JSON list of C-alpha atoms in Angstrom, two decimals:
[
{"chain": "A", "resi": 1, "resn": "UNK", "atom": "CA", "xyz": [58.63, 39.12, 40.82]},
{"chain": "A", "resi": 2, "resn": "UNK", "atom": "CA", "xyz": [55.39, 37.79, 42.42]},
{"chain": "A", "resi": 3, "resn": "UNK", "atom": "CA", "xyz": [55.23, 35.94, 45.76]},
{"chain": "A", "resi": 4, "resn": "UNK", "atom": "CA", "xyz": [53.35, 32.18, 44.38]},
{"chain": "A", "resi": 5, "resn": "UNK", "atom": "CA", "xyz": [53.19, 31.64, 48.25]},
{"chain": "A", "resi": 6, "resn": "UNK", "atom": "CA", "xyz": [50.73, 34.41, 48.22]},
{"chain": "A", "resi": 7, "resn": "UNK", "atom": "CA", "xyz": [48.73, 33.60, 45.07]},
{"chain": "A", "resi": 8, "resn": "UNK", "atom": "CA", "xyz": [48.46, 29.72, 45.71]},
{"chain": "A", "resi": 9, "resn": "UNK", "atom": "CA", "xyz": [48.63, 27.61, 48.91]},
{"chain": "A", "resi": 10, "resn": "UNK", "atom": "CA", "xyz": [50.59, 24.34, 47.79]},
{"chain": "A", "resi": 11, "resn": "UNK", "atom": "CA", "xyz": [50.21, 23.04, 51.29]},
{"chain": "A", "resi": 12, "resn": "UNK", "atom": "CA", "xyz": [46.52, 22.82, 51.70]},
{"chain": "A", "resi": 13, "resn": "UNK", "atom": "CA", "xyz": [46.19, 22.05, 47.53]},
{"chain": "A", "resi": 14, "resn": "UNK", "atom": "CA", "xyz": [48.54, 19.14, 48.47]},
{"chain": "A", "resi": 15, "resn": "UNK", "atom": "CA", "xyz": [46.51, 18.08, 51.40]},
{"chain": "A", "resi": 16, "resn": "UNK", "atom": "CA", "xyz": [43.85, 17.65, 49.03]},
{"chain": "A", "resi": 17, "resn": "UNK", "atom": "CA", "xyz": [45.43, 16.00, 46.36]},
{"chain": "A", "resi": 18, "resn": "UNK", "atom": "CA", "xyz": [46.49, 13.72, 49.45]},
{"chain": "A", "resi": 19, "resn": "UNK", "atom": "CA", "xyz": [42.47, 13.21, 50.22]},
{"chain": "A", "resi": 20, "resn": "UNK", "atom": "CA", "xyz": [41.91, 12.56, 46.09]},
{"chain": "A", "resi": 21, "resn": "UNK", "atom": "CA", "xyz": [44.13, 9.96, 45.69]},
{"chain": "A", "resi": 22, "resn": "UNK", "atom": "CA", "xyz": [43.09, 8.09, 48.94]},
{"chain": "A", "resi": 23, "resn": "UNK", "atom": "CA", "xyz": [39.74, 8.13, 48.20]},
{"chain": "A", "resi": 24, "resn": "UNK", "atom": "CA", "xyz": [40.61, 6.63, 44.90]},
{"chain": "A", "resi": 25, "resn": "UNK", "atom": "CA", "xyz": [42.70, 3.91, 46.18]},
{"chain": "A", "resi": 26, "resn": "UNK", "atom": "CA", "xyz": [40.24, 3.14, 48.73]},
{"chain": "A", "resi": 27, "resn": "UNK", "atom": "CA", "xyz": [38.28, 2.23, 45.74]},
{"chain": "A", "resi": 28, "resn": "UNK", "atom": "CA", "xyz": [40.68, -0.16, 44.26]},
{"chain": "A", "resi": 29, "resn": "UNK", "atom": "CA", "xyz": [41.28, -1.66, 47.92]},
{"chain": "A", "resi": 30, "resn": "UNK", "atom": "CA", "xyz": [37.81, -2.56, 48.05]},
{"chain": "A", "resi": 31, "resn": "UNK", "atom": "CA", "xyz": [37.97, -3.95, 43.78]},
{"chain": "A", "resi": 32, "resn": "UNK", "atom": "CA", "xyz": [41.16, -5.52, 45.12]},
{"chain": "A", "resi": 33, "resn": "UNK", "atom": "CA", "xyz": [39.45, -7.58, 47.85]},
{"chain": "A", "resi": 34, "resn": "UNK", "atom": "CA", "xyz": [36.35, -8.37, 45.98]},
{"chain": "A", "resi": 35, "resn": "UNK", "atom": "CA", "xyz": [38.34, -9.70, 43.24]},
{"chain": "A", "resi": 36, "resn": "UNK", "atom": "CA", "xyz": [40.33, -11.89, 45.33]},
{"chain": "A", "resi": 37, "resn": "UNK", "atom": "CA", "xyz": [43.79, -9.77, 44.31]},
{"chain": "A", "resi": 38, "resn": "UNK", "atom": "CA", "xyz": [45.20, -9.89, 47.30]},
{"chain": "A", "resi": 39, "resn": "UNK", "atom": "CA", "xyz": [48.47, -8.95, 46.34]},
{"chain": "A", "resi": 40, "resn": "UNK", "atom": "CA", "xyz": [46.83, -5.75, 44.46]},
{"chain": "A", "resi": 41, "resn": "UNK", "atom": "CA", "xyz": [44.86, -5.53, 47.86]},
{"chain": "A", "resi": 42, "resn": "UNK", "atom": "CA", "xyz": [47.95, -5.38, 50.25]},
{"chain": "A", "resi": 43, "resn": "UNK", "atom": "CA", "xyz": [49.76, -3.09, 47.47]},
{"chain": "A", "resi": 44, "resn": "UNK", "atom": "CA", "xyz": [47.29, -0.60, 47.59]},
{"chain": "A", "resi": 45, "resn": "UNK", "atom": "CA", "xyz": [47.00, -0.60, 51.75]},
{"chain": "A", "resi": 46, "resn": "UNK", "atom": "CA", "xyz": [50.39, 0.02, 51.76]},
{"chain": "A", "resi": 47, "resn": "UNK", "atom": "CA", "xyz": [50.23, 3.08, 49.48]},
{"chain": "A", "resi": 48, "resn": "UNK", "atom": "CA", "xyz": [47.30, 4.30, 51.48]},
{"chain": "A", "resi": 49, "resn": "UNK", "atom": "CA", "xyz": [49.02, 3.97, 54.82]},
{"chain": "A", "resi": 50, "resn": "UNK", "atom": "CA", "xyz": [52.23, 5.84, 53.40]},
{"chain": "A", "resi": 51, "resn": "UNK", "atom": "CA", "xyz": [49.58, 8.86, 52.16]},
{"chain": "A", "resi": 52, "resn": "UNK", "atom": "CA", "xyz": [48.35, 8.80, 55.89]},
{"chain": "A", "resi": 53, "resn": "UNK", "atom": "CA", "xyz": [51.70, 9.46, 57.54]},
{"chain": "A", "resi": 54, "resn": "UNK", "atom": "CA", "xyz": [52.18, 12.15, 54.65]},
{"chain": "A", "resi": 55, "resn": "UNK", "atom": "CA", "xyz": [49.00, 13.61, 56.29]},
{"chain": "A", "resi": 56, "resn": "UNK", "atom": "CA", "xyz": [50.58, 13.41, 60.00]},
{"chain": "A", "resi": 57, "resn": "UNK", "atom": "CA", "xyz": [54.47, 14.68, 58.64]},
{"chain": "A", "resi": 58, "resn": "UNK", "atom": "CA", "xyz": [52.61, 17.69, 56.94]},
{"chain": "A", "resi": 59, "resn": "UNK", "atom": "CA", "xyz": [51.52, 18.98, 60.24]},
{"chain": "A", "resi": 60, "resn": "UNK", "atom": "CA", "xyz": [55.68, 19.59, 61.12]},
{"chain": "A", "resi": 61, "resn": "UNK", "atom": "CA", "xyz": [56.96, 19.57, 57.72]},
{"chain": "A", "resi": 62, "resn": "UNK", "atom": "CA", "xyz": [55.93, 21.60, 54.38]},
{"chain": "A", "resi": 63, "resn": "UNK", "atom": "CA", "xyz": [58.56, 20.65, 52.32]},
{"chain": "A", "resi": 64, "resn": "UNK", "atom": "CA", "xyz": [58.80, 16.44, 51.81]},
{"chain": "A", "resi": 65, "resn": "UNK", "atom": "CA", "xyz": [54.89, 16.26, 51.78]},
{"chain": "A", "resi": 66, "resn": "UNK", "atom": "CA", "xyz": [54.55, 16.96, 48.08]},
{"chain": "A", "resi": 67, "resn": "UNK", "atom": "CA", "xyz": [57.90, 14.77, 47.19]},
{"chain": "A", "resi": 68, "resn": "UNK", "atom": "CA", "xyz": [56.65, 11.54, 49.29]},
{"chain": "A", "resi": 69, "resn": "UNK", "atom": "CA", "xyz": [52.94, 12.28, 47.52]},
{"chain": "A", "resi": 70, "resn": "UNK", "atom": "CA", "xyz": [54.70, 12.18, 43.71]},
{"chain": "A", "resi": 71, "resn": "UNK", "atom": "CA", "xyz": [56.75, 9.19, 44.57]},
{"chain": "A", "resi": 72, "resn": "UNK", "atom": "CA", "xyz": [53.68, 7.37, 46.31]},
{"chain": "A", "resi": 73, "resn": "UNK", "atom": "CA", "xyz": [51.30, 8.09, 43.21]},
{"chain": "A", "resi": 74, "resn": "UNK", "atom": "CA", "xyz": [54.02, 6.85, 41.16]},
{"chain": "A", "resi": 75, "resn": "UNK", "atom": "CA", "xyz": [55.03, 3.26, 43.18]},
{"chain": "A", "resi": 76, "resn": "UNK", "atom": "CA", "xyz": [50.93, 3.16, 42.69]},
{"chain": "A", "resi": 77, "resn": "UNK", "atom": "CA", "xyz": [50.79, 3.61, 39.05]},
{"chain": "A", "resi": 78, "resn": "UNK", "atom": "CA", "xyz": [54.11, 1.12, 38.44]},
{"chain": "A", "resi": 79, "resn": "UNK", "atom": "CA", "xyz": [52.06, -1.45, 40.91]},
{"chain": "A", "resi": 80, "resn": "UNK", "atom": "CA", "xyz": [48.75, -1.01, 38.94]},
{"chain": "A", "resi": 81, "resn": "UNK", "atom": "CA", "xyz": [50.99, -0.99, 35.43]},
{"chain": "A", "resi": 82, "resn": "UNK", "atom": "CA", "xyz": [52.72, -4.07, 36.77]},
{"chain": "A", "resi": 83, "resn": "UNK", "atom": "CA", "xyz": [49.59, -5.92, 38.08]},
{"chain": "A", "resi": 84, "resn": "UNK", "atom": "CA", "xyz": [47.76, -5.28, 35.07]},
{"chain": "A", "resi": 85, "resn": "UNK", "atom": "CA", "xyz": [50.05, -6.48, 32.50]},
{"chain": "A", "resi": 86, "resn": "UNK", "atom": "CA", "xyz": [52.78, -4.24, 31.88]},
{"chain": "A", "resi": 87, "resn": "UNK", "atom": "CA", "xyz": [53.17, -1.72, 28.69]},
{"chain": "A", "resi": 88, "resn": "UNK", "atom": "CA", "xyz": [49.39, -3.30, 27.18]},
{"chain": "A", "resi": 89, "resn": "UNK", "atom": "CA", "xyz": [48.27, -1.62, 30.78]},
{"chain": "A", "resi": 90, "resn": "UNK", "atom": "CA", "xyz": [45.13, 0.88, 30.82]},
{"chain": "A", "resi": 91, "resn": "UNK", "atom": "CA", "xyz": [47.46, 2.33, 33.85]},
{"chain": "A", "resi": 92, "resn": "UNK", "atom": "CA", "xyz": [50.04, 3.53, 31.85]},
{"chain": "A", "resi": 93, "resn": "UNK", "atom": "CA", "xyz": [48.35, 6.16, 30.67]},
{"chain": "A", "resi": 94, "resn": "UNK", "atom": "CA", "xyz": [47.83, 7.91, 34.77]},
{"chain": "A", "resi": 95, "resn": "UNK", "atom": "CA", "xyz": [51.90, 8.88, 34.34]},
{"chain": "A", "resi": 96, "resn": "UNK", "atom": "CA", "xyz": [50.97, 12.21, 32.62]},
{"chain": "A", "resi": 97, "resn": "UNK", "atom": "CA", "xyz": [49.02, 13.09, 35.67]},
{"chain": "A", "resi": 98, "resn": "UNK", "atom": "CA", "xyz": [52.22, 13.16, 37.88]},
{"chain": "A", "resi": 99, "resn": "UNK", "atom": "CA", "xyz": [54.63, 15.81, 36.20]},
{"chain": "A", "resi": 100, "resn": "UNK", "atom": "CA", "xyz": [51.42, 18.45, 36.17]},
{"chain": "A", "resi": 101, "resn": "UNK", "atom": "CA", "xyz": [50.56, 17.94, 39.44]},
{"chain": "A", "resi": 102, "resn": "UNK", "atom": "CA", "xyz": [54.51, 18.36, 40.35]},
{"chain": "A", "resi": 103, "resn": "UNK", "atom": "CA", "xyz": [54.07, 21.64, 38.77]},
{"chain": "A", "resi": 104, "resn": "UNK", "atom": "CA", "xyz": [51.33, 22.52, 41.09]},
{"chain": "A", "resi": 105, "resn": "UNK", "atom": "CA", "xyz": [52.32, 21.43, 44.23]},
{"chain": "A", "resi": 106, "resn": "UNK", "atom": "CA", "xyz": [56.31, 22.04, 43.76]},
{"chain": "A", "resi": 107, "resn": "UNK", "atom": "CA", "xyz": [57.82, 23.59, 40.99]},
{"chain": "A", "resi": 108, "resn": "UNK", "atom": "CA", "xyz": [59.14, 23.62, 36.97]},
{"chain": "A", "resi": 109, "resn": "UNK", "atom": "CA", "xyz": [62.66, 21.70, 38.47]},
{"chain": "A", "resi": 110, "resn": "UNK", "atom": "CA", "xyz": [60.58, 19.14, 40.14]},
{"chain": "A", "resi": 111, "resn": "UNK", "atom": "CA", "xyz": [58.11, 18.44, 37.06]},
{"chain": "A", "resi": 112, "resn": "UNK", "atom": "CA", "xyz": [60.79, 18.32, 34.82]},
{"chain": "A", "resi": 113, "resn": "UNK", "atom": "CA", "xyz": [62.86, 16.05, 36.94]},
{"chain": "A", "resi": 114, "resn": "UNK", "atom": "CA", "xyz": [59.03, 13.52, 37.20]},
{"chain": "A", "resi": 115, "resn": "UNK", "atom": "CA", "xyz": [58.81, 14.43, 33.65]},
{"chain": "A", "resi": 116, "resn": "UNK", "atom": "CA", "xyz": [62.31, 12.59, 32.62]},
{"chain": "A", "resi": 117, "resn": "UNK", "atom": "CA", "xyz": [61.69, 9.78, 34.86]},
{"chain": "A", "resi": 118, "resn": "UNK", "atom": "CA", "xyz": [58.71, 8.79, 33.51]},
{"chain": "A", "resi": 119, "resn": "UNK", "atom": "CA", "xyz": [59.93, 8.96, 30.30]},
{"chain": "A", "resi": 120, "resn": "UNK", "atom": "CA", "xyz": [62.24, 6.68, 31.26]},
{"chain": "A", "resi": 121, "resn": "UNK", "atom": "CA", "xyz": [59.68, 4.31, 32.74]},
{"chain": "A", "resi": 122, "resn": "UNK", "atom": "CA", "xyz": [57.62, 4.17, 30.14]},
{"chain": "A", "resi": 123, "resn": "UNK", "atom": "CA", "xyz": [60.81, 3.53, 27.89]},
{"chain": "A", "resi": 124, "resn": "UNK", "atom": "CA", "xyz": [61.48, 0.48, 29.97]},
{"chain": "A", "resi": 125, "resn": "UNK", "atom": "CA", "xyz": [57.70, -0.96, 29.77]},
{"chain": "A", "resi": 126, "resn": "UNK", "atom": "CA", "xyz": [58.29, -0.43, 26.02]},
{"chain": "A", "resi": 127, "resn": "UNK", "atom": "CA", "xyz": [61.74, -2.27, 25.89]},
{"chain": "A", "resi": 128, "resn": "UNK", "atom": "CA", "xyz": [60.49, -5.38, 28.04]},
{"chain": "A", "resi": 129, "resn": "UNK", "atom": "CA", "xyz": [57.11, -5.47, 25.79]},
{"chain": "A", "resi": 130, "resn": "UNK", "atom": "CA", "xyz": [59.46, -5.48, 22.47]},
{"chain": "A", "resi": 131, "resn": "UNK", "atom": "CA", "xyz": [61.38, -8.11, 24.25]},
{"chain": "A", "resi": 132, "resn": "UNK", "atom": "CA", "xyz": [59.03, -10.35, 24.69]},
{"chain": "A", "resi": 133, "resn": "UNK", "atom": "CA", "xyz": [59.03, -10.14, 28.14]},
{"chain": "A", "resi": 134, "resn": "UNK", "atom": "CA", "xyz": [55.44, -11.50, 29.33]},
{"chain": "A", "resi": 135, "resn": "UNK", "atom": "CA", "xyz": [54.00, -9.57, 32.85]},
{"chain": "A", "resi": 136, "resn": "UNK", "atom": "CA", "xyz": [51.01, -11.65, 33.92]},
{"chain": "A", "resi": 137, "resn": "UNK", "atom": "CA", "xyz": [47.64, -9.61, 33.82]},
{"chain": "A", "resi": 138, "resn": "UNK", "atom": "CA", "xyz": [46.17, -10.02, 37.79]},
{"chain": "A", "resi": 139, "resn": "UNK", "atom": "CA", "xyz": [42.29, -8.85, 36.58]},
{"chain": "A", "resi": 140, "resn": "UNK", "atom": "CA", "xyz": [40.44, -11.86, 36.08]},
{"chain": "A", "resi": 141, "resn": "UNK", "atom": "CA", "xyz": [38.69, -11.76, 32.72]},
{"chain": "A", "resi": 142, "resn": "UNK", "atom": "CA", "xyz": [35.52, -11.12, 33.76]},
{"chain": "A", "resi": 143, "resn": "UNK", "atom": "CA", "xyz": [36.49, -7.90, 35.89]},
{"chain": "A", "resi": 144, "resn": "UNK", "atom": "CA", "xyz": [38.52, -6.29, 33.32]},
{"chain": "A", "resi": 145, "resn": "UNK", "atom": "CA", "xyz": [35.61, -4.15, 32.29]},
{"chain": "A", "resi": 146, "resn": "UNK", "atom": "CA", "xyz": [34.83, -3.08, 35.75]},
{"chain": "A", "resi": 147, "resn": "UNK", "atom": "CA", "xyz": [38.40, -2.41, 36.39]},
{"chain": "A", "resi": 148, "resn": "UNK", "atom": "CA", "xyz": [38.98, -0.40, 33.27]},
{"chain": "A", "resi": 149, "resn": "UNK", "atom": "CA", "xyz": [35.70, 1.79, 33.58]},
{"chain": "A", "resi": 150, "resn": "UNK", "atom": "CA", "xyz": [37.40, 2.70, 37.67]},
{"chain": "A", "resi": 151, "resn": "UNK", "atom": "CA", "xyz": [40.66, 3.55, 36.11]},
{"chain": "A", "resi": 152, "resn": "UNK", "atom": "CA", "xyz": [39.16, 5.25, 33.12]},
{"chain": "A", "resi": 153, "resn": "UNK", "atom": "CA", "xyz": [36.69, 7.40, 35.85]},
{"chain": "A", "resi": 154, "resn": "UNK", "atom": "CA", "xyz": [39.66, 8.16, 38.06]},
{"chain": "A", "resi": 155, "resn": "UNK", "atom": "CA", "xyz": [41.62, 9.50, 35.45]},
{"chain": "A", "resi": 156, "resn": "UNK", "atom": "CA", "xyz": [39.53, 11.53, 33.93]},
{"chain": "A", "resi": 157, "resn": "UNK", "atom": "CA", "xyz": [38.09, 13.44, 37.20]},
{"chain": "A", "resi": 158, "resn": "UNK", "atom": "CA", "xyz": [42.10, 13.56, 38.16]},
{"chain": "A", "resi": 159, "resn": "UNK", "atom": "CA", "xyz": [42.71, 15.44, 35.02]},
{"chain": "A", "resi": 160, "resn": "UNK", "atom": "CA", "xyz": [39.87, 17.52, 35.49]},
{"chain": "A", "resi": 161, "resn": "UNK", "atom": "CA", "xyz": [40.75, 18.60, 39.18]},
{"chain": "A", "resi": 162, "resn": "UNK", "atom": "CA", "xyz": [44.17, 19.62, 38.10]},
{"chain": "A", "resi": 163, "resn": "UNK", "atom": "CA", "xyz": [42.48, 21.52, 34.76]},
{"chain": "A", "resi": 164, "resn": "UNK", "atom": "CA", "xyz": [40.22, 23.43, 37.52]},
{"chain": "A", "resi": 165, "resn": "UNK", "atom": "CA", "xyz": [43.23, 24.18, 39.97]},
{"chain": "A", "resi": 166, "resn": "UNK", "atom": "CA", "xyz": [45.16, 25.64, 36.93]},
{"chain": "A", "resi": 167, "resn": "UNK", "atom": "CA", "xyz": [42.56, 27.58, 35.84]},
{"chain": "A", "resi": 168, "resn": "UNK", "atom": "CA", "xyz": [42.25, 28.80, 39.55]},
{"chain": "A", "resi": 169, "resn": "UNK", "atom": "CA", "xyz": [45.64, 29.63, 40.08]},
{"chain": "A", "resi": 170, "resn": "UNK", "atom": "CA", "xyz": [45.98, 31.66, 36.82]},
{"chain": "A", "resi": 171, "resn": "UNK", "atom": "CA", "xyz": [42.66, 33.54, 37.99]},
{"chain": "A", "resi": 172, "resn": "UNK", "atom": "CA", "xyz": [44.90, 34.45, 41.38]},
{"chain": "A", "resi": 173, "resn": "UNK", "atom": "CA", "xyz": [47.66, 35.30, 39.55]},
{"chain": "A", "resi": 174, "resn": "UNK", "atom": "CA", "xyz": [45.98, 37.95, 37.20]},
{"chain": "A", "resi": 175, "resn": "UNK", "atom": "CA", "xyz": [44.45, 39.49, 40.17]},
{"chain": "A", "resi": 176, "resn": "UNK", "atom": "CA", "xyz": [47.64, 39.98, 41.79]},
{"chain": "A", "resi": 177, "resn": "UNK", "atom": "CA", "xyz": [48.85, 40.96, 39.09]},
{"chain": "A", "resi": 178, "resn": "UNK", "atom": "CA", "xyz": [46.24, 43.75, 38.73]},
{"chain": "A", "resi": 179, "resn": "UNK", "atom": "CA", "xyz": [47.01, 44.38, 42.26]},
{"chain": "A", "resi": 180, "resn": "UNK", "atom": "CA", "xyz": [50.63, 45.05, 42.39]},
{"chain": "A", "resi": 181, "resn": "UNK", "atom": "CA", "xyz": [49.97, 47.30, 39.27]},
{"chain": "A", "resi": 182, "resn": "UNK", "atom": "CA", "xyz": [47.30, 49.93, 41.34]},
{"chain": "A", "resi": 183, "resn": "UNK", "atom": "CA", "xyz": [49.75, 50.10, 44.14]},
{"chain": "A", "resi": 184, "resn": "UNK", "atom": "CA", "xyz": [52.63, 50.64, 41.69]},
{"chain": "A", "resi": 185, "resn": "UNK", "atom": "CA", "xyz": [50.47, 53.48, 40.02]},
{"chain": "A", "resi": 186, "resn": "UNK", "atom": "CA", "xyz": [49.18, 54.67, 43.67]},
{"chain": "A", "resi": 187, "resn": "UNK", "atom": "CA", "xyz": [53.12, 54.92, 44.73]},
{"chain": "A", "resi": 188, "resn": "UNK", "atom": "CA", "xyz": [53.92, 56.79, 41.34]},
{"chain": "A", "resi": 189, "resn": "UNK", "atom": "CA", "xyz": [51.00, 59.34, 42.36]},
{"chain": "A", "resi": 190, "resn": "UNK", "atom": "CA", "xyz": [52.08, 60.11, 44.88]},
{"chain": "A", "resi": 191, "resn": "UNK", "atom": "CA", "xyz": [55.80, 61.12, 44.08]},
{"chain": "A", "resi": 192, "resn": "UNK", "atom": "CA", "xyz": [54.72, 63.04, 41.73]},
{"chain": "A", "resi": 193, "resn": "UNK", "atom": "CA", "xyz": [52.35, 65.16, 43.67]},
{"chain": "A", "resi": 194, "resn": "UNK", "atom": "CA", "xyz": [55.37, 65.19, 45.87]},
{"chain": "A", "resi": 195, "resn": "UNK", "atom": "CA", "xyz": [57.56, 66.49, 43.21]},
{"chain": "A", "resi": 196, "resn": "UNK", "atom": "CA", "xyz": [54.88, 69.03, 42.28]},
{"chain": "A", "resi": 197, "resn": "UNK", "atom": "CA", "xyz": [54.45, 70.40, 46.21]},
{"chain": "A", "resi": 198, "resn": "UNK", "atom": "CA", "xyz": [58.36, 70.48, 46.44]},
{"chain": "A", "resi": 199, "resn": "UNK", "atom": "CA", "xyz": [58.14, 72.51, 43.00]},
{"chain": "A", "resi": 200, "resn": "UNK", "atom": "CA", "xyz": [55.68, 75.01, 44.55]},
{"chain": "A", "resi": 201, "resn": "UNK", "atom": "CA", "xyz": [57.18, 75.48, 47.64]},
{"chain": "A", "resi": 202, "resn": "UNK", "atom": "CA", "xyz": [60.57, 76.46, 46.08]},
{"chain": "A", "resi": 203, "resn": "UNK", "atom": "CA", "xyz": [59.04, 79.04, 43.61]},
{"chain": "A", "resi": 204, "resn": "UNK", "atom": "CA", "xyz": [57.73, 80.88, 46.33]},
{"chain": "A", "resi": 205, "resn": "UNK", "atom": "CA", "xyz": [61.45, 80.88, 47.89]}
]
C-alpha cells in the first residue's frame, strides 16, 4: 500500500485552498459593501475571520483544519444560496466543489459523508422552492450581472485549481509508483544473486 502522506501534502494544499477561498471572499466583502448588503457584508467577514483562525489552529493542529475549511465553505455557499434567493440561486451550483475538494484534503469517508449532506441540502432548497416558499433575492437588480459574472469567475478557476491538483497528485502517484517498483526489482536482484553465490559456494563443498 502507498504512503499518500508521501505522495501529497494535504496540509500545505489545504493552506492554500485556505488562501483561495479568502481571496475570493475578500472579493464579495468588498461587492458586499459597495452594494450596500450589509448583512452579505458582515456574513462574509465572519467566514473570513473563521478561515484566519483555521490559518493560526493549523500551526498546532493537522487534523480539524481541513474539517473547519469544508464546513466554512459550506455556511458560505448556504449564506450566498440564501442571500441570493434560494434554489433559483447561481450559488447553488459551488456545492459540487466541496465533496472533491474533501477528497483532496481528507479522504473517500469524508467526501462521501459532504457528498450526502449536500444532497440533502440541495433536497431541502428544492422542497421549500416546490412549496412555495419565497427567499428574498439581496442583489439589487442592477448588480445581478456583476454579481453573477464574480460567482461564475470564482467557480470556474475553483474547479480548475482542483482539476490541476488532481492531475498533480496522480502525476506523484505514478512516480511512486514507478519507484517502489525499481526498489522491489533492485531487492529481488539481489536475492537472487544471493541465492546464486550461496549455490556456488556449496558446490565447491
Amino acid at each position: 500500500m502507498l504512503d499518500n502522506e508521501i505522495i501529497w501534502d494535504k496540509q500545505r494544499f489545504t493552506r492554500y485552498i485556505i488562501f483561495i477561498t479568502m481571496a475570493g471572499l475578500s472579493l464579495f466583502l468588498v461587492k458586499a459593501y459597495a452594494d450596500g448588503v450589509m448583512v452579505r457584508f458582515y456574513g462574509t467577514l465572519l467566514m473570513l475571520a473563521i478561515l484566519t483562525t483555521t490559518l493560526v489552529i493549523q500551526r498546532f493542529n493537522h487534523l480539524w483544519p481541513p474539517h473547519l475549511l469544508l464546513i466554512t465553505l459550506f455556511s458560505a455557499l448556504n449564506f450566498s444560496t440564501m442571500a441570493d434567493g434560494g434554489f433559483e440561486s447561481f450559488s447553488i451550483t459551488a456545492f459540487v466543489v466541496i465533496p472533491l475538494m474533501a477528497l483532496l484534503i481528507s479522504n473517500r469517508i469524508t467526501a462521501m459523508t459532504w457528498l450526502i449532506i449536500i444532497t440533502i441540502t440541495l433536497l431541502g432548497y428544492y422542497g421549500a422552492f416546490q412549496l412555495g416558499i419565497h427567499i428574498p433575492n439581496l442583489t439589487p437588480d442592477e448588480k445581478e450581472a456583476d454579481h453573477t459574472l464574480l460567482r461564475v469567475l470564482g467557480l470556474l478557476f475553483g474547479v480548475y485549481y482542483l482539476g490541476v491538483s488532481y492531475r498533480h497528485i496522480s502525476k506523484l502517484y505514478s512516480e511512486q509508483v514507478k519507484y517502489k517498483v525499481a526498489l522491489l526489482k533492485t531487492e529481488v536482484d539481489k536475492r537472487q544473486q544471493a541465492e546464486k553465490s550461496a549455490q556456488q559456494a556449496l558446490s565447491l563443498i
